[in-house]
PDB file of C-alpha atoms in Angstrom:
ATOM      1  CA  MET A   1      79.813   9.899  87.830  1.00  0.00           C
ATOM      2  CA  SER A   2      82.876  11.616  89.299  1.00  0.00           C
ATOM      3  CA  LEU A   3      83.190  15.291  88.348  1.00  0.00           C
ATOM      4  CA  SER A   4      85.947  17.871  88.476  1.00  0.00           C
ATOM      5  CA  VAL A   5      84.419  20.867  90.275  1.00  0.00           C
ATOM      6  CA  ALA A   6      86.020  24.323  90.380  1.00  0.00           C
ATOM      7  CA  VAL A   7      84.597  26.560  93.088  1.00  0.00           C
ATOM      8  CA  GLN A   8      84.988  30.288  92.462  1.00  0.00           C
ATOM      9  CA  MET A   9      84.467  31.910  95.851  1.00  0.00           C
ATOM     10  CA  ASP A  10      85.922  34.091  98.584  1.00  0.00           C
ATOM     11  CA  PRO A  11      88.755  32.832 100.830  1.00  0.00           C
ATOM     12  CA  LEU A  12      87.830  29.636 102.645  1.00  0.00           C
ATOM     13  CA  ALA A  13      89.621  30.700 105.819  1.00  0.00           C
ATOM     14  CA  GLY A  14      86.998  33.335 106.662  1.00  0.00           C
ATOM     15  CA  ILE A  15      83.780  31.389 106.200  1.00  0.00           C
ATOM     16  CA  ASN A  16      81.373  30.264 108.919  1.00  0.00           C
ATOM     17  CA  ILE A  17      81.218  26.533 108.318  1.00  0.00           C
ATOM     18  CA  ALA A  18      78.152  26.174 110.543  1.00  0.00           C
ATOM     19  CA  GLY A  19      75.956  28.042 108.079  1.00  0.00           C
ATOM     20  CA  ASP A  20      77.830  28.643 104.832  1.00  0.00           C
ATOM     21  CA  SER A  21      75.960  27.296 101.797  1.00  0.00           C
ATOM     22  CA  SER A  22      79.059  27.132  99.586  1.00  0.00           C
ATOM     23  CA  PHE A  23      80.836  24.994 102.173  1.00  0.00           C
ATOM     24  CA  ALA A  24      77.782  22.717 102.407  1.00  0.00           C
ATOM     25  CA  LEU A  25      77.849  22.308  98.626  1.00  0.00           C
ATOM     26  CA  MET A  26      81.549  21.441  98.737  1.00  0.00           C
ATOM     27  CA  LEU A  27      81.012  18.852 101.470  1.00  0.00           C
ATOM     28  CA  ALA A  28      78.180  17.268  99.484  1.00  0.00           C
ATOM     29  CA  ALA A  29      80.254  17.204  96.286  1.00  0.00           C
ATOM     30  CA  GLN A  30      83.199  15.600  98.053  1.00  0.00           C
ATOM     31  CA  ALA A  31      80.918  12.960  99.600  1.00  0.00           C
ATOM     32  CA  ARG A  32      79.815  12.015  96.085  1.00  0.00           C
ATOM     33  CA  GLY A  33      83.408  11.500  94.964  1.00  0.00           C
ATOM     34  CA  HIS A  34      83.758  14.755  93.029  1.00  0.00           C
ATOM     35  CA  ARG A  35      87.187  16.400  92.998  1.00  0.00           C
ATOM     36  CA  LEU A  36      87.240  19.987  94.271  1.00  0.00           C
ATOM     37  CA  PHE A  37      89.344  22.989  93.295  1.00  0.00           C
ATOM     38  CA  HIS A  38      89.182  26.459  94.836  1.00  0.00           C
ATOM     39  CA  TYR A  39      90.070  29.792  93.228  1.00  0.00           C
ATOM     40  CA  ALA A  40      89.070  33.454  93.500  1.00  0.00           C
ATOM     41  CA  ALA A  41      87.449  35.467  90.715  1.00  0.00           C
ATOM     42  CA  GLU A  42      90.552  37.653  90.442  1.00  0.00           C
ATOM     43  CA  ASP A  43      92.589  34.528  89.593  1.00  0.00           C
ATOM     44  CA  LEU A  44      90.895  34.152  86.195  1.00  0.00           C
ATOM     45  CA  ASN A  45      93.084  34.425  83.068  1.00  0.00           C
ATOM     46  CA  TRP A  46      92.121  34.404  79.394  1.00  0.00           C
ATOM     47  CA  SER A  47      94.188  33.952  76.237  1.00  0.00           C
ATOM     48  CA  GLY A  48      93.220  32.552  72.852  1.00  0.00           C
ATOM     49  CA  ASP A  49      90.248  30.334  73.591  1.00  0.00           C
ATOM     50  CA  ARG A  50      91.517  29.266  77.038  1.00  0.00           C
ATOM     51  CA  LEU A  51      90.209  30.358  80.412  1.00  0.00           C
ATOM     52  CA  TRP A  52      92.257  29.202  83.357  1.00  0.00           C
ATOM     53  CA  ALA A  53      92.869  29.966  87.004  1.00  0.00           C
ATOM     54  CA  LYS A  54      95.570  29.264  89.537  1.00  0.00           C
ATOM     55  CA  ALA A  55      93.469  26.864  91.606  1.00  0.00           C
ATOM     56  CA  HIS A  56      94.129  24.790  94.704  1.00  0.00           C
ATOM     57  CA  PRO A  57      92.944  21.196  94.872  1.00  0.00           C
ATOM     58  CA  VAL A  58      91.071  21.194  98.163  1.00  0.00           C
ATOM     59  CA  THR A  59      89.532  18.803 100.646  1.00  0.00           C
ATOM     60  CA  VAL A  60      86.996  19.959 103.228  1.00  0.00           C
ATOM     61  CA  GLN A  61      85.744  18.701 106.575  1.00  0.00           C
ATOM     62  CA  ARG A  62      83.294  20.007 109.158  1.00  0.00           C
ATOM     63  CA  VAL A  63      85.940  20.789 111.783  1.00  0.00           C
ATOM     64  CA  ALA A  64      86.047  24.382 113.000  1.00  0.00           C
ATOM     65  CA  GLY A  65      89.494  25.874 112.493  1.00  0.00           C
ATOM     66  CA  ASP A  66      90.626  22.930 110.363  1.00  0.00           C
ATOM     67  CA  HIS A  67      87.874  22.858 107.764  1.00  0.00           C
ATOM     68  CA  PHE A  68      89.954  22.801 104.560  1.00  0.00           C
ATOM     69  CA  ARG A  69      93.297  21.687 103.239  1.00  0.00           C
ATOM     70  CA  PHE A  70      94.928  22.908 100.046  1.00  0.00           C
ATOM     71  CA  ASP A  71      97.274  20.930  97.842  1.00  0.00           C
ATOM     72  CA  ASP A  72      99.810  22.728  95.654  1.00  0.00           C
ATOM     73  CA  PRO A  73      98.124  25.079  93.155  1.00  0.00           C
ATOM     74  CA  VAL A  74      97.685  24.093  89.531  1.00  0.00           C
ATOM     75  CA  GLY A  75      96.868  26.006  86.369  1.00  0.00           C
ATOM     76  CA  LEU A  76      93.332  24.670  85.911  1.00  0.00           C
ATOM     77  CA  ASP A  77      91.889  25.027  82.398  1.00  0.00           C
ATOM     78  CA  LEU A  78      88.236  25.671  83.210  1.00  0.00           C
ATOM     79  CA  GLY A  79      87.051  24.862  79.709  1.00  0.00           C
ATOM     80  CA  GLU A  80      88.893  21.552  79.394  1.00  0.00           C
ATOM     81  CA  GLN A  81      89.738  20.253  82.859  1.00  0.00           C
ATOM     82  CA  ALA A  82      86.602  21.202  84.819  1.00  0.00           C
ATOM     83  CA  ASP A  83      83.164  19.623  84.425  1.00  0.00           C
ATOM     84  CA  VAL A  84      81.473  22.204  86.656  1.00  0.00           C
ATOM     85  CA  VAL A  85      82.256  25.716  87.870  1.00  0.00           C
ATOM     86  CA  LEU A  86      80.364  26.896  90.934  1.00  0.00           C
ATOM     87  CA  MET A  87      80.274  30.701  90.831  1.00  0.00           C
ATOM     88  CA  ARG A  88      79.879  31.348  94.556  1.00  0.00           C
ATOM     89  CA  GLN A  89      81.751  34.542  95.402  1.00  0.00           C
ATOM     90  CA  ASP A  90      79.725  36.992  97.441  1.00  0.00           C
ATOM     91  CA  PRO A  91      78.433  40.216  95.904  1.00  0.00           C
ATOM     92  CA  PRO A  92      78.738  43.234  95.564  1.00  0.00           C
ATOM     93  CA  PHE A  93      77.593  42.882  92.008  1.00  0.00           C
ATOM     94  CA  ASP A  94      80.295  45.204  90.674  1.00  0.00           C
ATOM     95  CA  LEU A  95      82.443  45.328  87.546  1.00  0.00           C
ATOM     96  CA  GLY A  96      84.695  42.597  88.925  1.00  0.00           C
ATOM     97  CA  TYR A  97      81.698  40.309  89.317  1.00  0.00           C
ATOM     98  CA  ILE A  98      80.339  41.255  85.892  1.00  0.00           C
ATOM     99  CA  THR A  99      83.728  40.672  84.240  1.00  0.00           C
ATOM    100  CA  ALA A 100      83.910  37.194  85.776  1.00  0.00           C
ATOM    101  CA  THR A 101      80.531  36.360  84.229  1.00  0.00           C
ATOM    102  CA  HIS A 102      81.749  37.525  80.810  1.00  0.00           C
ATOM    103  CA  LEU A 103      84.850  35.324  81.054  1.00  0.00           C
ATOM    104  CA  LEU A 104      82.953  32.282  82.308  1.00  0.00           C
ATOM    105  CA  GLU A 105      80.359  32.718  79.575  1.00  0.00           C
ATOM    106  CA  ARG A 106      83.110  31.959  77.032  1.00  0.00           C
ATOM    107  CA  ILE A 107      83.445  28.388  78.322  1.00  0.00           C
ATOM    108  CA  ALA A 108      79.781  27.753  79.156  1.00  0.00           C
ATOM    109  CA  ASP A 109      79.369  25.637  76.022  1.00  0.00           C
ATOM    110  CA  ARG A 110      82.036  23.248  77.354  1.00  0.00           C
ATOM    111  CA  THR A 111      81.718  23.458  81.143  1.00  0.00           C
ATOM    112  CA  LEU A 112      78.542  23.756  83.189  1.00  0.00           C
ATOM    113  CA  VAL A 113      78.657  27.032  85.133  1.00  0.00           C
ATOM    114  CA  VAL A 114      76.270  27.269  88.100  1.00  0.00           C
ATOM    115  CA  ASN A 115      74.489  29.565  87.999  1.00  0.00           C
ATOM    116  CA  ASP A 116      74.623  30.318  84.265  1.00  0.00           C
ATOM    117  CA  PRO A 117      76.937  33.371  84.008  1.00  0.00           C
ATOM    118  CA  ALA A 118      74.982  35.258  81.346  1.00  0.00           C
ATOM    119  CA  SER A 119      71.768  34.769  83.297  1.00  0.00           C
ATOM    120  CA  VAL A 120      73.418  35.911  86.535  1.00  0.00           C
ATOM    121  CA  ARG A 121      74.661  39.033  84.780  1.00  0.00           C
ATOM    122  CA  ASN A 122      71.227  39.756  83.339  1.00  0.00           C
ATOM    123  CA  ALA A 123      69.304  39.005  86.545  1.00  0.00           C
ATOM    124  CA  PRO A 124      70.728  41.065  89.426  1.00  0.00           C
ATOM    125  CA  GLU A 125      68.699  40.512  92.588  1.00  0.00           C
ATOM    126  CA  LYS A 126      66.777  43.778  92.775  1.00  0.00           C
ATOM    127  CA  VAL A 127      66.393  44.260  89.003  1.00  0.00           C
ATOM    128  CA  PHE A 128      65.293  40.801  87.819  1.00  0.00           C
ATOM    129  CA  VAL A 129      62.532  40.912  90.439  1.00  0.00           C
ATOM    130  CA  LEU A 130      60.952  43.837  88.568  1.00  0.00           C
ATOM    131  CA  ASP A 131      59.784  41.297  85.968  1.00  0.00           C
ATOM    132  CA  TYR A 132      57.393  40.113  88.688  1.00  0.00           C
ATOM    133  CA  ALA A 133      56.176  43.510  89.865  1.00  0.00           C
ATOM    134  CA  ARG A 134      52.668  42.122  90.382  1.00  0.00           C
ATOM    135  CA  PHE A 135      54.008  40.251  93.423  1.00  0.00           C
ATOM    136  CA  MET A 136      56.118  43.117  94.809  1.00  0.00           C
ATOM    137  CA  PRO A 137      55.316  45.808  97.379  1.00  0.00           C
ATOM    138  CA  PRO A 138      54.998  49.355  95.963  1.00  0.00           C
ATOM    139  CA  THR A 139      58.481  50.066  94.579  1.00  0.00           C
ATOM    140  CA  LEU A 140      60.357  53.056  93.143  1.00  0.00           C
ATOM    141  CA  ILE A 141      63.762  52.999  91.419  1.00  0.00           C
ATOM    142  CA  THR A 142      65.274  56.483  91.527  1.00  0.00           C
ATOM    143  CA  ARG A 143      68.101  58.871  92.419  1.00  0.00           C
ATOM    144  CA  SER A 144      65.690  61.777  92.763  1.00  0.00           C
ATOM    145  CA  LEU A 145      64.958  63.318  96.165  1.00  0.00           C
ATOM    146  CA  ASP A 146      61.718  64.806  94.832  1.00  0.00           C
ATOM    147  CA  GLU A 147      60.497  61.428  93.602  1.00  0.00           C
ATOM    148  CA  ALA A 148      61.435  59.796  96.905  1.00  0.00           C
ATOM    149  CA  ARG A 149      59.545  62.500  98.813  1.00  0.00           C
ATOM    150  CA  ALA A 150      56.440  61.999  96.694  1.00  0.00           C
ATOM    151  CA  PHE A 151      56.656  58.226  97.208  1.00  0.00           C
ATOM    152  CA  LEU A 152      57.031  58.696 100.968  1.00  0.00           C
ATOM    153  CA  ALA A 153      54.033  61.017 101.065  1.00  0.00           C
ATOM    154  CA  GLU A 154      51.981  58.354  99.302  1.00  0.00           C
ATOM    155  CA  HIS A 155      53.032  55.402 101.472  1.00  0.00           C
ATOM    156  CA  GLY A 156      53.704  56.883 104.910  1.00  0.00           C
ATOM    157  CA  ALA A 157      56.963  55.044 105.663  1.00  0.00           C
ATOM    158  CA  ILE A 158      59.556  53.674 103.254  1.00  0.00           C
ATOM    159  CA  VAL A 159      62.714  51.592 103.072  1.00  0.00           C
ATOM    160  CA  ILE A 160      65.705  52.700 100.972  1.00  0.00           C
ATOM    161  CA  LYS A 161      68.423  50.259  99.920  1.00  0.00           C
ATOM    162  CA  PRO A 162      71.242  50.043  97.365  1.00  0.00           C
ATOM    163  CA  LEU A 163      70.109  48.510  94.089  1.00  0.00           C
ATOM    164  CA  HIS A 164      73.064  46.120  94.076  1.00  0.00           C
ATOM    165  CA  GLY A 165      73.559  45.670  97.814  1.00  0.00           C
ATOM    166  CA  ASN A 166      73.629  42.334  99.630  1.00  0.00           C
ATOM    167  CA  GLY A 167      73.397  40.745 103.029  1.00  0.00           C
ATOM    168  CA  GLY A 168      71.079  43.377 104.488  1.00  0.00           C
ATOM    169  CA  LYS A 169      73.725  46.111 104.280  1.00  0.00           C
ATOM    170  CA  ALA A 170      72.757  49.809 104.036  1.00  0.00           C
ATOM    171  CA  ILE A 171      68.988  49.295 104.392  1.00  0.00           C
ATOM    172  CA  PHE A 172      67.287  52.294 105.999  1.00  0.00           C
ATOM    173  CA  LYS A 173      63.746  52.949 107.140  1.00  0.00           C
ATOM    174  CA  VAL A 174      62.426  56.508 106.731  1.00  0.00           C
ATOM    175  CA  GLU A 175      59.368  57.537 108.723  1.00  0.00           C
ATOM    176  CA  ALA A 176      56.558  59.744 107.464  1.00  0.00           C
ATOM    177  CA  ASP A 177      58.167  62.935 108.848  1.00  0.00           C
ATOM    178  CA  ALA A 178      61.015  62.513 106.306  1.00  0.00           C
ATOM    179  CA  ALA A 179      63.464  63.855 108.891  1.00  0.00           C
ATOM    180  CA  ASN A 180      66.580  62.291 107.310  1.00  0.00           C
ATOM    181  CA  LEU A 181      65.398  61.631 103.765  1.00  0.00           C
ATOM    182  CA  SER A 182      67.340  64.414 102.035  1.00  0.00           C
ATOM    183  CA  ALA A 183      70.578  63.550 103.845  1.00  0.00           C
ATOM    184  CA  LEU A 184      70.104  59.856 103.109  1.00  0.00           C
ATOM    185  CA  ILE A 185      69.493  60.400  99.390  1.00  0.00           C
ATOM    186  CA  GLU A 186      72.541  62.683  99.324  1.00  0.00           C
ATOM    187  CA  VAL A 187      74.736  59.966 100.860  1.00  0.00           C
ATOM    188  CA  PHE A 188      73.319  57.286  98.566  1.00  0.00           C
ATOM    189  CA  ASN A 189      73.884  59.466  95.486  1.00  0.00           C
ATOM    190  CA  GLN A 190      77.472  60.163  96.531  1.00  0.00           C
ATOM    191  CA  THR A 191      78.171  56.488  97.243  1.00  0.00           C
ATOM    192  CA  TRP A 192      76.501  54.810  94.257  1.00  0.00           C
ATOM    193  CA  ARG A 193      76.177  55.957  90.649  1.00  0.00           C
ATOM    194  CA  GLU A 194      73.193  53.720  89.923  1.00  0.00           C
ATOM    195  CA  PRO A 195      69.653  54.507  91.131  1.00  0.00           C
ATOM    196  CA  HIS A 196      68.393  53.162  94.431  1.00  0.00           C
ATOM    197  CA  MET A 197      65.462  50.973  95.441  1.00  0.00           C
ATOM    198  CA  VAL A 198      62.730  52.620  97.492  1.00  0.00           C
ATOM    199  CA  GLN A 199      59.858  50.484  98.778  1.00  0.00           C
ATOM    200  CA  ALA A 200      56.827  50.952 100.975  1.00  0.00           C
ATOM    201  CA  PHE A 201      57.695  49.775 104.485  1.00  0.00           C
ATOM    202  CA  LEU A 202      55.958  46.504 105.309  1.00  0.00           C
ATOM    203  CA  PRO A 203      55.140  46.201 109.048  1.00  0.00           C
ATOM    204  CA  ALA A 204      54.800  42.438 108.477  1.00  0.00           C
ATOM    205  CA  VAL A 205      58.609  42.254 108.362  1.00  0.00           C
ATOM    206  CA  ALA A 206      58.472  42.139 112.180  1.00  0.00           C
ATOM    207  CA  LYS A 207      57.103  38.599 111.770  1.00  0.00           C
ATOM    208  CA  GLY A 208      59.887  37.612 109.430  1.00  0.00           C
ATOM    209  CA  ASP A 209      61.290  37.606 105.933  1.00  0.00           C
ATOM    210  CA  LYS A 210      60.979  34.186 104.332  1.00  0.00           C
ATOM    211  CA  ARG A 211      63.845  32.729 102.282  1.00  0.00           C
ATOM    212  CA  ILE A 212      62.520  30.157  99.812  1.00  0.00           C
ATOM    213  CA  VAL A 213      65.032  28.027  97.905  1.00  0.00           C
ATOM    214  CA  LEU A 214      64.306  26.724  94.419  1.00  0.00           C
ATOM    215  CA  VAL A 215      66.445  24.131  92.663  1.00  0.00           C
ATOM    216  CA  ASP A 216      66.084  23.973  88.887  1.00  0.00           C
ATOM    217  CA  GLY A 217      62.800  25.865  89.229  1.00  0.00           C
ATOM    218  CA  GLU A 218      61.279  23.674  91.946  1.00  0.00           C
ATOM    219  CA  VAL A 219      60.728  24.612  95.608  1.00  0.00           C
ATOM    220  CA  VAL A 220      62.873  22.493  97.928  1.00  0.00           C
ATOM    221  CA  GLY A 221      62.493  24.322 101.241  1.00  0.00           C
ATOM    222  CA  ALA A 222      62.185  27.553 103.166  1.00  0.00           C
ATOM    223  CA  ILE A 223      63.083  29.256 106.431  1.00  0.00           C
ATOM    224  CA  ASN A 224      61.583  32.282 108.111  1.00  0.00           C
ATOM    225  CA  ARG A 225      64.189  34.855 109.154  1.00  0.00           C
ATOM    226  CA  LEU A 226      63.266  37.026 112.127  1.00  0.00           C
ATOM    227  CA  PRO A 227      64.775  40.476 112.766  1.00  0.00           C
ATOM    228  CA  GLY A 228      67.043  40.936 115.742  1.00  0.00           C
ATOM    229  CA  GLU A 229      66.147  43.221 118.634  1.00  0.00           C
ATOM    230  CA  GLY A 230      65.660  46.803 117.433  1.00  0.00           C
ATOM    231  CA  GLU A 231      66.154  45.820 113.774  1.00  0.00           C
ATOM    232  CA  ILE A 232      64.013  45.884 110.639  1.00  0.00           C
ATOM    233  CA  ARG A 233      66.506  43.660 108.806  1.00  0.00           C
ATOM    234  CA  SER A 234      66.121  39.924 109.148  1.00  0.00           C
ATOM    235  CA  ASN A 235      69.201  38.754 107.227  1.00  0.00           C
ATOM    236  CA  LEU A 236      71.113  36.135 109.192  1.00  0.00           C
ATOM    237  CA  ALA A 237      74.331  38.016 108.366  1.00  0.00           C
ATOM    238  CA  VAL A 238      73.155  41.038 110.391  1.00  0.00           C
ATOM    239  CA  GLY A 239      71.848  39.231 113.439  1.00  0.00           C
ATOM    240  CA  GLY A 240      68.550  37.755 112.295  1.00  0.00           C
ATOM    241  CA  SER A 241      67.455  34.329 113.480  1.00  0.00           C
ATOM    242  CA  ALA A 242      65.824  31.481 111.583  1.00  0.00           C
ATOM    243  CA  GLU A 243      62.772  29.376 112.318  1.00  0.00           C
ATOM    244  CA  LYS A 244      60.860  26.573 110.646  1.00  0.00           C
ATOM    245  CA  THR A 245      58.096  27.651 108.267  1.00  0.00           C
ATOM    246  CA  GLU A 246      55.575  26.542 105.652  1.00  0.00           C
ATOM    247  CA  LEU A 247      54.631  28.235 102.381  1.00  0.00           C
ATOM    248  CA  THR A 248      51.431  30.209 101.954  1.00  0.00           C
ATOM    249  CA  GLU A 249      49.233  29.818  98.887  1.00  0.00           C
ATOM    250  CA  ARG A 250      50.468  33.192  97.649  1.00  0.00           C
ATOM    251  CA  GLU A 251      54.089  32.070  98.024  1.00  0.00           C
ATOM    252  CA  ARG A 252      53.343  28.905  96.068  1.00  0.00           C
ATOM    253  CA  GLU A 253      51.799  31.079  93.356  1.00  0.00           C
ATOM    254  CA  ILE A 254      54.947  33.215  93.252  1.00  0.00           C
ATOM    255  CA  CYS A 255      57.202  30.140  92.984  1.00  0.00           C
ATOM    256  CA  ALA A 256      55.026  28.629  90.247  1.00  0.00           C
ATOM    257  CA  ALA A 257      55.334  31.871  88.273  1.00  0.00           C
ATOM    258  CA  LEU A 258      59.123  32.068  88.670  1.00  0.00           C
ATOM    259  CA  GLY A 259      60.086  28.402  88.392  1.00  0.00           C
ATOM    260  CA  PRO A 260      59.912  27.792  84.629  1.00  0.00           C
ATOM    261  CA  GLU A 261      61.860  30.976  83.852  1.00  0.00           C
ATOM    262  CA  LEU A 262      64.565  30.162  86.396  1.00  0.00           C
ATOM    263  CA  LYS A 263      65.015  26.722  84.843  1.00  0.00           C
ATOM    264  CA  ARG A 264      65.045  28.128  81.310  1.00  0.00           C
ATOM    265  CA  ARG A 265      67.795  30.586  82.258  1.00  0.00           C
ATOM    266  CA  GLY A 266      70.007  27.929  83.851  1.00  0.00           C
ATOM    267  CA  LEU A 267      69.550  29.397  87.329  1.00  0.00           C
ATOM    268  CA  ILE A 268      69.827  26.099  89.193  1.00  0.00           C
ATOM    269  CA  PHE A 269      70.181  27.419  92.764  1.00  0.00           C
ATOM    270  CA  VAL A 270      68.005  30.437  93.596  1.00  0.00           C
ATOM    271  CA  GLY A 271      66.766  31.957  96.845  1.00  0.00           C
ATOM    272  CA  ILE A 272      63.778  34.294  96.824  1.00  0.00           C
ATOM    273  CA  ASP A 273      62.711  36.571  99.675  1.00  0.00           C
ATOM    274  CA  VAL A 274      59.043  37.068 100.603  1.00  0.00           C
ATOM    275  CA  ILE A 275      57.655  39.263 103.393  1.00  0.00           C
ATOM    276  CA  GLY A 276      54.329  38.733 105.083  1.00  0.00           C
ATOM    277  CA  GLY A 277      53.579  35.618 103.083  1.00  0.00           C
ATOM    278  CA  GLU A 278      52.790  37.659  99.969  1.00  0.00           C
ATOM    279  CA  TRP A 279      55.358  40.330  99.019  1.00  0.00           C
ATOM    280  CA  LEU A 280      58.282  39.284  96.810  1.00  0.00           C
ATOM    281  CA  THR A 281      61.291  41.556  97.439  1.00  0.00           C
ATOM    282  CA  GLU A 282      64.340  39.819  95.884  1.00  0.00           C
ATOM    283  CA  ILE A 283      65.356  36.962  93.588  1.00  0.00           C
ATOM    284  CA  ASN A 284      68.855  35.945  94.702  1.00  0.00           C
ATOM    285  CA  VAL A 285      70.896  34.327  91.922  1.00  0.00           C
ATOM    286  CA  THR A 286      74.491  35.433  92.524  1.00  0.00           C
ATOM    287  CA  SER A 287      75.392  33.448  95.651  1.00  0.00           C
ATOM    288  CA  PRO A 288      72.177  32.424  97.426  1.00  0.00           C
ATOM    289  CA  THR A 289      72.247  31.023 100.935  1.00  0.00           C
ATOM    290  CA  GLY A 290      69.950  29.311 103.425  1.00  0.00           C
ATOM    291  CA  ILE A 291      70.393  25.630 102.641  1.00  0.00           C
ATOM    292  CA  VAL A 292      72.071  24.721 105.935  1.00  0.00           C
ATOM    293  CA  ALA A 293      69.249  26.243 107.998  1.00  0.00           C
ATOM    294  CA  ILE A 294      66.625  24.500 105.868  1.00  0.00           C
ATOM    295  CA  GLU A 295      68.289  21.137 106.455  1.00  0.00           C
ATOM    296  CA  ARG A 296      68.493  21.859 110.187  1.00  0.00           C
ATOM    297  CA  PHE A 297      64.756  22.575 110.462  1.00  0.00           C
ATOM    298  CA  ASP A 298      63.278  20.264 107.804  1.00  0.00           C
ATOM    299  CA  GLY A 299      65.898  17.552 107.348  1.00  0.00           C
ATOM    300  CA  THR A 300      65.906  18.263 103.596  1.00  0.00           C
ATOM    301  CA  ASP A 301      69.259  17.604 101.931  1.00  0.00           C
ATOM    302  CA  VAL A 302      69.154  20.719  99.758  1.00  0.00           C
ATOM    303  CA  ALA A 303      72.838  20.454  98.857  1.00  0.00           C
ATOM    304  CA  GLY A 304      72.175  16.922  97.638  1.00  0.00           C
ATOM    305  CA  LEU A 305      69.215  18.100  95.551  1.00  0.00           C
ATOM    306  CA  ILE A 306      71.390  20.796  94.003  1.00  0.00           C
ATOM    307  CA  TRP A 307      74.007  18.204  93.081  1.00  0.00           C
ATOM    308  CA  ASP A 308      71.300  15.940  91.663  1.00  0.00           C
ATOM    309  CA  ALA A 309      70.294  18.810  89.359  1.00  0.00           C
ATOM    310  CA  ILE A 310      73.903  19.600  88.425  1.00  0.00           C
ATOM    311  CA  GLU A 311      74.753  15.967  87.686  1.00  0.00           C
ATOM    312  CA  ARG A 312      71.595  15.648  85.611  1.00  0.00           C
ATOM    313  CA  ARG A 313      72.556  18.695  83.556  1.00  0.00           C
ATOM    314  CA  VAL A 314      76.120  17.456  83.056  1.00  0.00           C
ATOM    315  CA  ALA A 315      74.860  14.051  81.924  1.00  0.00           C
ATOM    316  CA  GLU A 316      72.424  15.673  79.473  1.00  0.00           C
ATOM    317  CA  ARG A 317      75.207  17.813  77.996  1.00  0.00           C
ATOM    318  CA  LYS A 318      77.526  14.827  77.609  1.00  0.00           C
ATOM    319  CA  ALA A 319      74.752  12.812  75.961  1.00  0.00           C
ATOM    320  CA  VAL A 320      74.157  15.594  73.441  1.00  0.00           C
ATOM    321  CA  GLY A 321      77.895  15.909  72.783  1.00  0.00           C
ATOM    322  CA  ALA A 322      78.173  12.159  72.129  1.00  0.00           C
ATOM    323  CA  ARG A 323      75.601  12.203  69.352  1.00  0.00           C
TER     324      ARG A 323
END
């Protein structure tokens, strides 16, 4: 089954092909004979019942500096001329991102959007995870300095991060003396209108922050991400390193609890983050990563498993439409 695949993502010129999950998905799609198109979220247009984008037919190859080639752009009708839209632009999860989900939702009955746009909109990383608070470290959502102080007094050391941040950006540890807490809350409140996430600091982060990938609700692999020297953040984007890992019983329990709901919501490709083998901190649905590192350590073709799930969903939809 050859599919027409539109990839909504950031510019291809700036990606790191050695570790980029979107690029790995494009390579895997091309190898299966699927035709690829690339466009940016800001290229979306809507009129009547049509959603289209100025999109470039694209071919990709794993050659640094020469990893993609565009053909002349076309006006691609995403509801009629695309079988699949991969929504892979990086956060921030701002109004531009939210608007793209609203537009893509209007064609979701005709074209498979991965991940489901309404579910992405309703499941931001650090908010959706609150549905599974029983697996989380002690957590406070607030803009209040007084509440943050009380939480710090209770837990001894805390981490503060933007509620809709990504890639390990703007994550701060505050020690028990609260030396910079008031200034930090002031800066956060001036920078972001939404409340912030405050969590008890987990010393186990020194041993890594595990990224577990689920495809259509099933675990397909994991890596352990280790913080760089002098860092508490283990994200690969901020200097963390990856190593091979296995799941703990607690992590399997977490995945078993999440899996059916992820599948029900049409969240085909999801990456969850777990610290210390037991503490769930995020459920990444917007543009999850990690599949290249998993394949490097385990030999698991995660991109292929994702395309198996996508092709299965497309076939199911076409079978229903033919009845």
